[in-house]
One Martini backbone bead per residue (centre of mass of N, CA, C, O) as a GRO file, in nm:
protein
  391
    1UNK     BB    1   5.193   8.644  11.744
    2UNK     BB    2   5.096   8.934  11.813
    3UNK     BB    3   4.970   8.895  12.101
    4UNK     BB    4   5.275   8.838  12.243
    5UNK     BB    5   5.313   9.133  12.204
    6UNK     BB    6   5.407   9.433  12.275
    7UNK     BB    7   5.345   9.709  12.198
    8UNK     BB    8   5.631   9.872  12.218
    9UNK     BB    9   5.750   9.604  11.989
   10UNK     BB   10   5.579   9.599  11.723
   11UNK     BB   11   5.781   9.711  11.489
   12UNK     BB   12   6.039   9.495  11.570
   13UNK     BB   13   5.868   9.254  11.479
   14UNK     BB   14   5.771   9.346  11.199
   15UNK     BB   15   6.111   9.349  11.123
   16UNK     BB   16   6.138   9.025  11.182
   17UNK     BB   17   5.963   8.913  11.025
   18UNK     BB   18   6.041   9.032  10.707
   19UNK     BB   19   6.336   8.937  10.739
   20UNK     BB   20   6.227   8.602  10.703
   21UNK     BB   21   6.116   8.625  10.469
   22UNK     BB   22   6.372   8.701  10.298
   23UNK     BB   23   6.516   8.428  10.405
   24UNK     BB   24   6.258   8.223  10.404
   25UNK     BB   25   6.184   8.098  10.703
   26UNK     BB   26   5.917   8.228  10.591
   27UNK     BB   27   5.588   8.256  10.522
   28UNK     BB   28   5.317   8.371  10.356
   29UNK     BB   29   4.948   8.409  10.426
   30UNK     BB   30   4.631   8.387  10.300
   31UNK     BB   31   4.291   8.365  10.430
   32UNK     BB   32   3.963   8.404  10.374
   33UNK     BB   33   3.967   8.688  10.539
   34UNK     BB   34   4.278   8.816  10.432
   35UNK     BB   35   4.497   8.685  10.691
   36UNK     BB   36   4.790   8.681  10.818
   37UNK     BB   37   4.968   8.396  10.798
   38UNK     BB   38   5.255   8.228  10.905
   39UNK     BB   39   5.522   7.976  10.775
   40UNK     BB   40   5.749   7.757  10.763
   41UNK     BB   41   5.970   7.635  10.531
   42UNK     BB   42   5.961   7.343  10.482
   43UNK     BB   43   6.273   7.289  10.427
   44UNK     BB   44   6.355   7.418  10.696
   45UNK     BB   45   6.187   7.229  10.881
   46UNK     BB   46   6.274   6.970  10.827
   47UNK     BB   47   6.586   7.044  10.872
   48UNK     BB   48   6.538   7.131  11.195
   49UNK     BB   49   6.459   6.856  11.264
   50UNK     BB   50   6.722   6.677  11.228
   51UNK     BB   51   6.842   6.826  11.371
   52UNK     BB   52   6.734   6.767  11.678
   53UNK     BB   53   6.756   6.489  11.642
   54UNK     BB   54   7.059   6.394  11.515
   55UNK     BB   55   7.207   6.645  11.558
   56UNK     BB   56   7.497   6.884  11.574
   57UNK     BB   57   7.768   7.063  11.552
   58UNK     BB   58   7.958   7.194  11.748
   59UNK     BB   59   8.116   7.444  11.849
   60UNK     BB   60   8.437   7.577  11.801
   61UNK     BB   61   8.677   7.540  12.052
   62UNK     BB   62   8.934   7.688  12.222
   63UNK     BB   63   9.231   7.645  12.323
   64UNK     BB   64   9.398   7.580  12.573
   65UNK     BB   65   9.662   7.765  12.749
   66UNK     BB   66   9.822   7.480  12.849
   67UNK     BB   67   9.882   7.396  12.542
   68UNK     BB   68   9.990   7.615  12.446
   69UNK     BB   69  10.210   7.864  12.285
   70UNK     BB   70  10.296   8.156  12.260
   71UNK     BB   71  10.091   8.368  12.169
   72UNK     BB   72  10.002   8.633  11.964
   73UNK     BB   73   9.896   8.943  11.995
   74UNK     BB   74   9.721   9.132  11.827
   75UNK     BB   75   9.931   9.326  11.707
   76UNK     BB   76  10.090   9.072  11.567
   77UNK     BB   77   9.875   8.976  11.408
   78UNK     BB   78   9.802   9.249  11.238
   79UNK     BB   79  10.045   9.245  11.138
   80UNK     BB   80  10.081   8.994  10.970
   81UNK     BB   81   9.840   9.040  10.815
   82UNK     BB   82   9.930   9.297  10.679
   83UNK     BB   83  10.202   9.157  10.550
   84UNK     BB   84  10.061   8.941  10.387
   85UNK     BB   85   9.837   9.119  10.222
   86UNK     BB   86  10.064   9.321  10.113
   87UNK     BB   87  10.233   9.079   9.964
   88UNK     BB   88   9.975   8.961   9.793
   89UNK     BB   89   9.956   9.204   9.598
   90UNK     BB   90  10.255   9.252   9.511
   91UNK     BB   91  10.178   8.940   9.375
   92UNK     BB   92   9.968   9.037   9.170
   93UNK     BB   93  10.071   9.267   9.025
   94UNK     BB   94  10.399   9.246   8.965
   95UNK     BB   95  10.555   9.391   9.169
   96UNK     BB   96  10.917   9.477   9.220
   97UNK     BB   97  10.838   9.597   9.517
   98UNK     BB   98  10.845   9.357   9.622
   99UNK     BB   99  10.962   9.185   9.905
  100UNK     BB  100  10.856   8.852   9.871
  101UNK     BB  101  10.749   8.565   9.797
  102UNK     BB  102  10.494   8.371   9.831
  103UNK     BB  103  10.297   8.090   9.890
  104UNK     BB  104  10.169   8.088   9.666
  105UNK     BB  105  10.012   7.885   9.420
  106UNK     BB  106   9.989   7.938   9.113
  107UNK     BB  107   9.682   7.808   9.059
  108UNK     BB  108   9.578   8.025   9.252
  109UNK     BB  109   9.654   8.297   9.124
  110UNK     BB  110   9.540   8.281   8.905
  111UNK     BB  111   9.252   8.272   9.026
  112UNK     BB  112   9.256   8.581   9.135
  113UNK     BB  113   9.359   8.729   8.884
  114UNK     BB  114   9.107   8.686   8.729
  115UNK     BB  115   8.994   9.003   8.588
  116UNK     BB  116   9.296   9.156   8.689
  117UNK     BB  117   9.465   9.030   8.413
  118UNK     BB  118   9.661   9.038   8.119
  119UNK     BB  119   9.778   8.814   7.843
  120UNK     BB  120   9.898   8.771   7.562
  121UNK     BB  121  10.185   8.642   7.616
  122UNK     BB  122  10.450   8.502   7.757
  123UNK     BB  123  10.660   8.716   7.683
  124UNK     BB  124  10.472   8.885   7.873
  125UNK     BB  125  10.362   9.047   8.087
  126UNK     BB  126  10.126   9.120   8.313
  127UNK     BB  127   9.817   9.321   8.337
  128UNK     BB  128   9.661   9.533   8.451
  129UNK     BB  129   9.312   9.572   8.439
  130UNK     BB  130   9.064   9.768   8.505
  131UNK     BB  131   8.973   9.601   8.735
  132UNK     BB  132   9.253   9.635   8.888
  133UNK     BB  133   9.265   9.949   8.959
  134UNK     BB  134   9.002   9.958   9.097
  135UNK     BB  135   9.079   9.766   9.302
  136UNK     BB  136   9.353   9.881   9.442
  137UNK     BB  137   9.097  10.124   9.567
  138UNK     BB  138   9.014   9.956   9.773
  139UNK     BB  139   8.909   9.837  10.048
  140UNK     BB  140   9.000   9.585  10.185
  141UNK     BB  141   8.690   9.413  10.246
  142UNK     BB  142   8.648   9.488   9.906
  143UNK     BB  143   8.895   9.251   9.834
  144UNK     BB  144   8.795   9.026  10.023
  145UNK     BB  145   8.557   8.961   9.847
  146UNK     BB  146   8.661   8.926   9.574
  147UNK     BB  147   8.858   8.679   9.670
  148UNK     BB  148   8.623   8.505   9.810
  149UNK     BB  149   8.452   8.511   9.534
  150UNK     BB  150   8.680   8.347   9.381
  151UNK     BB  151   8.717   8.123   9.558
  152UNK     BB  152   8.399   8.014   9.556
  153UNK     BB  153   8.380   7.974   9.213
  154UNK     BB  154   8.692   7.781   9.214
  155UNK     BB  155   8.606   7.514   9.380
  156UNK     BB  156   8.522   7.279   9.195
  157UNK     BB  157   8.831   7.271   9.053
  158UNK     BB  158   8.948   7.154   9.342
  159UNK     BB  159   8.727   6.967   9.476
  160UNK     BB  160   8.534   7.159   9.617
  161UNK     BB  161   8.249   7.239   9.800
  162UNK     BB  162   8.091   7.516   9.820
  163UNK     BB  163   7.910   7.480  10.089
  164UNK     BB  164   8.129   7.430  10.243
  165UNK     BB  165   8.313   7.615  10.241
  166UNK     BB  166   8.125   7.875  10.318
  167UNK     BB  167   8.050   7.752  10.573
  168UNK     BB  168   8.288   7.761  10.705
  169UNK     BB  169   8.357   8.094  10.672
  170UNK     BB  170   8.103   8.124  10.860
  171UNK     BB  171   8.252   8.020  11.099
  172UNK     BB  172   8.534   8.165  11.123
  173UNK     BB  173   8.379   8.480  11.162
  174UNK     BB  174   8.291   8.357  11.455
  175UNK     BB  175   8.561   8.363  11.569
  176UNK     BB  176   8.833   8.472  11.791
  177UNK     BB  177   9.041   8.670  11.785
  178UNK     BB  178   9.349   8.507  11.922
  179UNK     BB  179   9.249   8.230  11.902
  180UNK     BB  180   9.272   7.845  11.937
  181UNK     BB  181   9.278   7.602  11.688
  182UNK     BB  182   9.210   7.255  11.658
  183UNK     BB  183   9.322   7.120  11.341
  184UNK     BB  184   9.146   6.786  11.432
  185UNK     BB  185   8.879   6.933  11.352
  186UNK     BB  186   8.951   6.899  11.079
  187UNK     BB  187   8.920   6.864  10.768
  188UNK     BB  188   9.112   6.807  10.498
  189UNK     BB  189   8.971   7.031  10.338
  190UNK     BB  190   8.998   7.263  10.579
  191UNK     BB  191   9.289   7.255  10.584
  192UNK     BB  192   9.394   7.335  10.306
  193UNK     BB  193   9.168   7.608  10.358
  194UNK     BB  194   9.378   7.726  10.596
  195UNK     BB  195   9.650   7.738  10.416
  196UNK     BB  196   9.524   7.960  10.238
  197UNK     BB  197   9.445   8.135  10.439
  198UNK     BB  198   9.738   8.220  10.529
  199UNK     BB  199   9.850   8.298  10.259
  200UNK     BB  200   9.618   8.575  10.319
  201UNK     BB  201   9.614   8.621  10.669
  202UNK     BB  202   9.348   8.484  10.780
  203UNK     BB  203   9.551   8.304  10.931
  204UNK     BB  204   9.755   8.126  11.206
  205UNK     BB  205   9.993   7.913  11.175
  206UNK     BB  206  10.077   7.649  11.485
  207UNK     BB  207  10.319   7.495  11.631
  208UNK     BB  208  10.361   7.213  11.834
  209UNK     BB  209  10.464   6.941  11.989
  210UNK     BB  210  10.170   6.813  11.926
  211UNK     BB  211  10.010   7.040  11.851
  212UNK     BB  212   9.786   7.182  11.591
  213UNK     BB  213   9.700   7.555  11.540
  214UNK     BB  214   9.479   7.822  11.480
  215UNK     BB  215   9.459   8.224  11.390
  216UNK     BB  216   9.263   8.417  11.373
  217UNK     BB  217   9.218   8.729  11.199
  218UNK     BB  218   9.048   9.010  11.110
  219UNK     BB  219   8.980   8.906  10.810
  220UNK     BB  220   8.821   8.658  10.934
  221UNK     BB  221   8.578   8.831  11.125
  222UNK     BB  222   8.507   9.043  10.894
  223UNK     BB  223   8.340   8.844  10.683
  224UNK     BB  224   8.057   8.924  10.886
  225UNK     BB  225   8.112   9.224  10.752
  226UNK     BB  226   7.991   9.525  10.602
  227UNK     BB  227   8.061   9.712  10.375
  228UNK     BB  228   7.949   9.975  10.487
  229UNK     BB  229   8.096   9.911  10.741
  230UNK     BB  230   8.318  10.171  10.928
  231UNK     BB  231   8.474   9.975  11.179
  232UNK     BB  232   8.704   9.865  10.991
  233UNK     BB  233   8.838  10.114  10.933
  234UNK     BB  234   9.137  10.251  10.867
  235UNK     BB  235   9.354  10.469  10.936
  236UNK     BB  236   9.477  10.739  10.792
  237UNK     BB  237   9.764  10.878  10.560
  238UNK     BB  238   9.627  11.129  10.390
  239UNK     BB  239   9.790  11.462  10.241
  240UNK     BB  240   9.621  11.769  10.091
  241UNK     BB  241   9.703  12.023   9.892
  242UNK     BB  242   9.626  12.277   9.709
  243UNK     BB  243   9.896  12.237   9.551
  244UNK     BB  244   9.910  11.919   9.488
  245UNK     BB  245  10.028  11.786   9.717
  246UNK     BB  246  10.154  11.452   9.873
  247UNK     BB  247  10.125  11.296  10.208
  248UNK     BB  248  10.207  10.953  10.322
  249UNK     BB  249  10.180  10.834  10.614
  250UNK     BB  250  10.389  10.545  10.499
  251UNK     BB  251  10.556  10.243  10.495
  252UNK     BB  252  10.448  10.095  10.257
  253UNK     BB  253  10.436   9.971   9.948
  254UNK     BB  254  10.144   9.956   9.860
  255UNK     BB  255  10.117  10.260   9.861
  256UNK     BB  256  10.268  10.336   9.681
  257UNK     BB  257  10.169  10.177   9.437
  258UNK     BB  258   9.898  10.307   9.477
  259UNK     BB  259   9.973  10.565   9.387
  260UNK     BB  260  10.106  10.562   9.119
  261UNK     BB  261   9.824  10.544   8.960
  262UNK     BB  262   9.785  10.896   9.013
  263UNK     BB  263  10.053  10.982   9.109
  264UNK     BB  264  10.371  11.132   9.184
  265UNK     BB  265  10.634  11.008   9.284
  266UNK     BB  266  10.945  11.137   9.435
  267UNK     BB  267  10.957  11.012   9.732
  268UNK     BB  268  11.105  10.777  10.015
  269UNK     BB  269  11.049  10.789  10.344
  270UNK     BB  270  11.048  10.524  10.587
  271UNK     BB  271  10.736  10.748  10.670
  272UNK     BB  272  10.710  10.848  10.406
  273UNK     BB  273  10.559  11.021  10.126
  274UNK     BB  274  10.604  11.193   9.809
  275UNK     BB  275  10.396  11.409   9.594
  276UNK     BB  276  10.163  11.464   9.303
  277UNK     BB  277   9.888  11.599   9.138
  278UNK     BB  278   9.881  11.555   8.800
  279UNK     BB  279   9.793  11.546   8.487
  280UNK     BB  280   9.973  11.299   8.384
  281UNK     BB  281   9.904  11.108   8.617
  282UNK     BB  282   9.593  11.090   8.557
  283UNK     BB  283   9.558  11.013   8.247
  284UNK     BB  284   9.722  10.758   8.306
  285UNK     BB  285   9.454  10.647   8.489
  286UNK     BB  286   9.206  10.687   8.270
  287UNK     BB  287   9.317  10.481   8.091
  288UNK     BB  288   9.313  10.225   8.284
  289UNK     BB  289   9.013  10.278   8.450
  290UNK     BB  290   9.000  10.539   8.624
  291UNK     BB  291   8.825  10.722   8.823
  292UNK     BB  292   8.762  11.036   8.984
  293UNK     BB  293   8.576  10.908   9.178
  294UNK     BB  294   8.825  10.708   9.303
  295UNK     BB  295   8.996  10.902   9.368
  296UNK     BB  296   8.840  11.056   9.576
  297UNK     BB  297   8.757  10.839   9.754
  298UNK     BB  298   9.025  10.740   9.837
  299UNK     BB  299   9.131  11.032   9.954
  300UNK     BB  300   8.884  11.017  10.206
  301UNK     BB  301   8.923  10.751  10.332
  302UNK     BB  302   9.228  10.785  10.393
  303UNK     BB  303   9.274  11.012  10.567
  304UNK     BB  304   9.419  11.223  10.786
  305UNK     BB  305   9.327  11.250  11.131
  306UNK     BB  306   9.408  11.611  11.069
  307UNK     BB  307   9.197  11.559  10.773
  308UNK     BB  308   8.903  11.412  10.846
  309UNK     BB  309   8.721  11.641  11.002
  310UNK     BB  310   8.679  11.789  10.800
  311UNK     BB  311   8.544  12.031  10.565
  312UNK     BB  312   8.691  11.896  10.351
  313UNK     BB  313   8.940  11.667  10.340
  314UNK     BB  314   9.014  11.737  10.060
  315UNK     BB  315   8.987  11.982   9.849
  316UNK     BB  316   8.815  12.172   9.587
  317UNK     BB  317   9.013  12.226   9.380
  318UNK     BB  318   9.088  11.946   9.351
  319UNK     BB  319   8.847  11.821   9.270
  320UNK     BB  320   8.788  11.933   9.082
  321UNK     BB  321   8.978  11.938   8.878
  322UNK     BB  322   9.006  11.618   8.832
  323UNK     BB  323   8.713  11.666   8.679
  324UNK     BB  324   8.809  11.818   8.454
  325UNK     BB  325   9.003  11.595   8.330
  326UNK     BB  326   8.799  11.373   8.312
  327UNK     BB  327   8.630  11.586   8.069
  328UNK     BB  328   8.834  11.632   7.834
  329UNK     BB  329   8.845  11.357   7.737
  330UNK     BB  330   8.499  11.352   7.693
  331UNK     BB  331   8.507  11.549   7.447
  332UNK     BB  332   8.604  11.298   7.300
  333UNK     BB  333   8.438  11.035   7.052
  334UNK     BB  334   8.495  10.739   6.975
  335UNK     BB  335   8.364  10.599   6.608
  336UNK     BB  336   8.244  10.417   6.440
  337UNK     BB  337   8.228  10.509   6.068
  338UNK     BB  338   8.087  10.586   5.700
  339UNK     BB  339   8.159  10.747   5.368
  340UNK     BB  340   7.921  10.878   5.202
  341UNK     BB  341   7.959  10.932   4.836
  342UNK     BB  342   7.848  10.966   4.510
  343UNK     BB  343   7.575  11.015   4.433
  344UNK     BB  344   7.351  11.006   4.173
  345UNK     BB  345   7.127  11.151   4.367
  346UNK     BB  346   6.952  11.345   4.560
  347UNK     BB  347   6.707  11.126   4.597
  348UNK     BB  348   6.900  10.915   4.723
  349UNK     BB  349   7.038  11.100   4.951
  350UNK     BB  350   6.795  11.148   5.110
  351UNK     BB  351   6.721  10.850   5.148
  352UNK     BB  352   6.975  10.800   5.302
  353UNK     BB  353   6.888  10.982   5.566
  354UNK     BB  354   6.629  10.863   5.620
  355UNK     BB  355   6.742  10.580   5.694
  356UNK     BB  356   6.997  10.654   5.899
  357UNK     BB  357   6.803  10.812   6.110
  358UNK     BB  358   6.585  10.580   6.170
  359UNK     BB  359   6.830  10.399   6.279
  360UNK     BB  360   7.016  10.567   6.440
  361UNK     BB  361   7.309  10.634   6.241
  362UNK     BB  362   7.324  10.979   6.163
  363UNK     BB  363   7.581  11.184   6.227
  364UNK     BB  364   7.632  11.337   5.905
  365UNK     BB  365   7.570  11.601   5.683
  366UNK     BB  366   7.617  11.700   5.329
  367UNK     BB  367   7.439  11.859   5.069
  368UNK     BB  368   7.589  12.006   4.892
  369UNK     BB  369   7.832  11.732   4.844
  370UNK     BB  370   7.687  11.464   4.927
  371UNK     BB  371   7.738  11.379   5.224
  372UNK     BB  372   7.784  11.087   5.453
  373UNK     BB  373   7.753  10.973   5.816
  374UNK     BB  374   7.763  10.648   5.952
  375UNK     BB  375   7.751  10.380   6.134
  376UNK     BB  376   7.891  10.079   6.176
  377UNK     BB  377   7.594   9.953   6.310
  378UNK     BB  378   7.449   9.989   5.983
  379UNK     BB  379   7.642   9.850   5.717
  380UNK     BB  380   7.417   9.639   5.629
  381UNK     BB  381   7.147   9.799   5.602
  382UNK     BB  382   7.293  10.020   5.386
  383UNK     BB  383   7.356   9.848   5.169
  384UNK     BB  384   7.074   9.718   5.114
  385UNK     BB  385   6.952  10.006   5.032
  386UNK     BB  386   7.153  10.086   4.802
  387UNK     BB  387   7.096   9.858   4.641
  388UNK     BB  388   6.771   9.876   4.563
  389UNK     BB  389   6.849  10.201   4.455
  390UNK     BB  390   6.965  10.080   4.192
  391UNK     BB  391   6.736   9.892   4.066
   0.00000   0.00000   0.00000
């Protein structure tokens, strides 16, 4: 293989060559020589021989224009994924600012819900849990991979088969933005999730007179992209002032419930969010698992194209003050541990303090007054060794 590479394209065979081995593609071997020689993974060479044999599925081509009817511009396409992904989020959170219910179904909810929500008895409302509110700061692509992380984890209890799922979806994220395929190419069960799918935006579903055919959308075809990749990424629209004053220029509902996490929203004009990030509004986002770093990154993230190009596009006094604040809770930290005196003497003392040292579970001790503080990770060990200094 080496010798019909160009000297010049050596480095890039070289990186291709252990791409496949990563992928598993290929294996390495080496002969008697010690000289290293590839050859192609048997299961996957078997497959590859299947597929030539038997030929396999051709691409699925996009439907002609003279059978569909007015398809939608990519502008209409992208309102409407960012419409229906932001009104699924804000029926996710239990949001009463949400302005319509999805169509999806309670038991897919559950299913998406599932380690972002959490409720104590049915007559309690759900509740975001820490990883629900970390969920919230993250950029559309890594919400959307976490959403259809969970959607083919629970696929085995809706009866569909994990790699039919997978390979769909891979197979989805290499159509066309915007262009038309004939829902009759599909199977029943891909027909079903072509319809999860539609209700959480990643394709949009129309009928015509005799035939239906859905629409990828940018959602739909990001799932290809890694989340690194920062091509994917929405214009910013998040302005912070020295005064810690915050002017979110957004239309959205969920840009602000997703500001509440973290700032004091003020007020709200039809393209303007207004309002401050202060001392109580921050402890309440560090109570819930928000960490200041998730904070600073949201709000790096966002900035609006006007502070994005600065350096830093935060000011500075802000992001430190934020560390400053979530550095005062973590001055104190709550431990559980149990209170030891009356010792019957100081020898029984002594030995109980390097007994809960060795185990490093000594807080604290007081010699003249013969207490210590041990951990209450070390309860059972502790009291064991007092019964025995007693016999």
């Amino acid at each position: 293989m080496e010798e019909s590479v160009l000297p010049d394209g050596f480095s890039k065979h070289k990186v291709a060559i252990d791409r496949l081995i990563q992928l598993r593609v290929m294996t390495e071997t080496f002969d008697r020589k010690k000289e290293a020689m590839y050859q192609l993974n048997p299961k996957f060479q078997l497959n590859l021989q299947k597929h030539i044999v038997h030929g396999g599925v051709l691409p699925r081509e996009p439907m002609p224009s003279n059978i569909t009817v007015r398809l939608p511009s990519l502008e209409e396409l992208e309102a409407y994924a960012v419409e229906q992904w932001e009104c699924f989020l804000l029926h996710l959170i239990s949001s009463s600012e949400a302005g319509k219910t999805t169509n999806i179904s309670s038991s897919m909810m559950k299913v998406f819900q599932r380690g972002l929500l959490s409720q104590r008895d049915d007559r309690e409302p759900p509740r975001l849990t820490e990883s629900g509110f970390q969920f919230l700061l993250m950029d559309t692509n890594a919400q959307l991979w976490y959403i259809i992380r969970e959607y083919i984890t629970n696929a085995e209890e809706r009866g569909v088969d994990s790699a039919d799922l997978i390979a769909f979806l891979l197979e989805l994220s290499f159509h066309v933005t915007g262009k038309a395929y004939n829902t009759n190419t599909l199977t029943d069960i891909q027909r079903s999730i072509t319809k999860d799918l539609s209700d959480l935006g990643l394709v949009k579903l129309q009928q015509g007179r005799k035939e239906s055919w859905f629409i990828p959308t940018k959602l739909a075809t990001n799932l290809s992209i890694s989340l690194a990749d920062t091509t994917s990424r929405k214009q910013g629209f998040i302005v912070i002032e020295t005064n810690f004053r915050l002017y979110a220029y957004s239309t959205s509902k969920l840009h602000c419930e997703i500001l509440r996490l973290f700032a004091r929203v003020e007020y709200q004009l039809p393209n303007l969010i207004v309002g401050a990030i202060t001392k109580e509004s921050l402890y309440k986002a560090f109570q819930n698992g928000i960490t200041a770093e998730q904070i600073i990154s949201f709000l790096q993230q966002n900035a609006h194209p006007r502070v994005a190009e600065r350096i830093p596009s935060v000011p500075e006094n802000v992001t430190d003050q934020i560390r400053l604040w979530e550095s005062d809770l973590n001055r104190v930290e709550m431990m559980p541990a149990h209170l030891y005196d009356e010792f019957p003497s100081r020898d029984v003392f002594e030995a109980a303090c390097d007994f809960a040292r060795e185990y490093g579970g000594l807080l604290w001790e007081d010699s003249k007054q013969m207490r210590i503080i041990v951990k209450a990770d070390i309860l059972t060990e502790m009291k064991e060794f007092l019964r025995r200094q007693k016999q």
